[in-house]
PDB file of C-alpha atoms in Angstrom:
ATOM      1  CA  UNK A1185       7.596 -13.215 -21.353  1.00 64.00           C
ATOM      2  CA  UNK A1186       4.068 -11.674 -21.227  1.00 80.00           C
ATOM      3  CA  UNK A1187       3.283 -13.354 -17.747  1.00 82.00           C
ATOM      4  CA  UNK A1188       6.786 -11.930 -16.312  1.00 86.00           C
ATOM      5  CA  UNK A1189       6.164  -8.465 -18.200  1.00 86.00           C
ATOM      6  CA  UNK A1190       2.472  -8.099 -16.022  1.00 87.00           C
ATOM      7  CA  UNK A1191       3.761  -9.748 -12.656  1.00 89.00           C
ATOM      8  CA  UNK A1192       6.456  -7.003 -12.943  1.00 86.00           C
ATOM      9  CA  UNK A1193       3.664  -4.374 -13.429  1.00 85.00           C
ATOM     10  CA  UNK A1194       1.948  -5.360 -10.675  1.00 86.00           C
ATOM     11  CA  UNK A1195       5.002  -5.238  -8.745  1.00 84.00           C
ATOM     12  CA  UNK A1196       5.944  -2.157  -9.498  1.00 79.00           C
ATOM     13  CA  UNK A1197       2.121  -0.977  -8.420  1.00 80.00           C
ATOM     14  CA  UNK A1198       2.106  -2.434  -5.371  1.00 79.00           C
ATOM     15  CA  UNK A1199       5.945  -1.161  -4.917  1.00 70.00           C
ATOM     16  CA  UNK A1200       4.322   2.243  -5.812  1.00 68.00           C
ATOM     17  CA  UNK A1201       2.558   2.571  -2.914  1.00 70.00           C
ATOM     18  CA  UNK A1202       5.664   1.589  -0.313  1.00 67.00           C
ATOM     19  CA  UNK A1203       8.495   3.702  -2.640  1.00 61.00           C
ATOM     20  CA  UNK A1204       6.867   6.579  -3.831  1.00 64.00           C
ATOM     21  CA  UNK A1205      10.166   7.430  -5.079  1.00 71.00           C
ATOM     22  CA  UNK A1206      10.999   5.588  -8.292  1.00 71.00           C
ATOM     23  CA  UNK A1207      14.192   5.658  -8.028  1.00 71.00           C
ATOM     24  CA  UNK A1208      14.006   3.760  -4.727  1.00 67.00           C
ATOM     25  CA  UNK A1209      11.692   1.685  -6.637  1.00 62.00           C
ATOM     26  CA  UNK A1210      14.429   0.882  -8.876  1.00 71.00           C
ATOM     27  CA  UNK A1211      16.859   0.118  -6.990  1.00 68.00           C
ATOM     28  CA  UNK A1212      14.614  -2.142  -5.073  1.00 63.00           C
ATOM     29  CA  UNK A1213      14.100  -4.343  -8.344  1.00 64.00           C
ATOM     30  CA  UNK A1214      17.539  -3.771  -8.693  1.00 64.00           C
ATOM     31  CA  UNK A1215      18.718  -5.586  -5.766  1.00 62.00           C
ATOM     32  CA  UNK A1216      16.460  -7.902  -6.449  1.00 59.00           C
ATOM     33  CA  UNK A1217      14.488  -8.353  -3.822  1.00 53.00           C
ATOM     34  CA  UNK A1218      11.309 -10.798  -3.325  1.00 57.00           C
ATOM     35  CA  UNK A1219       7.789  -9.369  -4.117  1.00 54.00           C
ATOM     36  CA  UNK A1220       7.398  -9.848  -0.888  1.00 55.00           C
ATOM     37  CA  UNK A1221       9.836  -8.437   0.778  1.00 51.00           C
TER      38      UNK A1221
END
């Protein structure tokens, strides 16, 4: 759980940087796209 709580962190601040909009972010994760996508 803790390794999949801080890859999801540093998804979401990498993410930040592409969807400076967090709801875009979250539907993003939502759709569940690859990291690296």
């Amino acid at each position: 759980m803790l390794v999949g709580a801080a890859e999801l962190l540093a998804r979401v601040d990498r993410y930040s940087e592409r969807y400076p909009s967090p709801a875009a972010l979250a539907l993003h994760l939502d759709e569940g796209a690859p990291a690296d996508a």
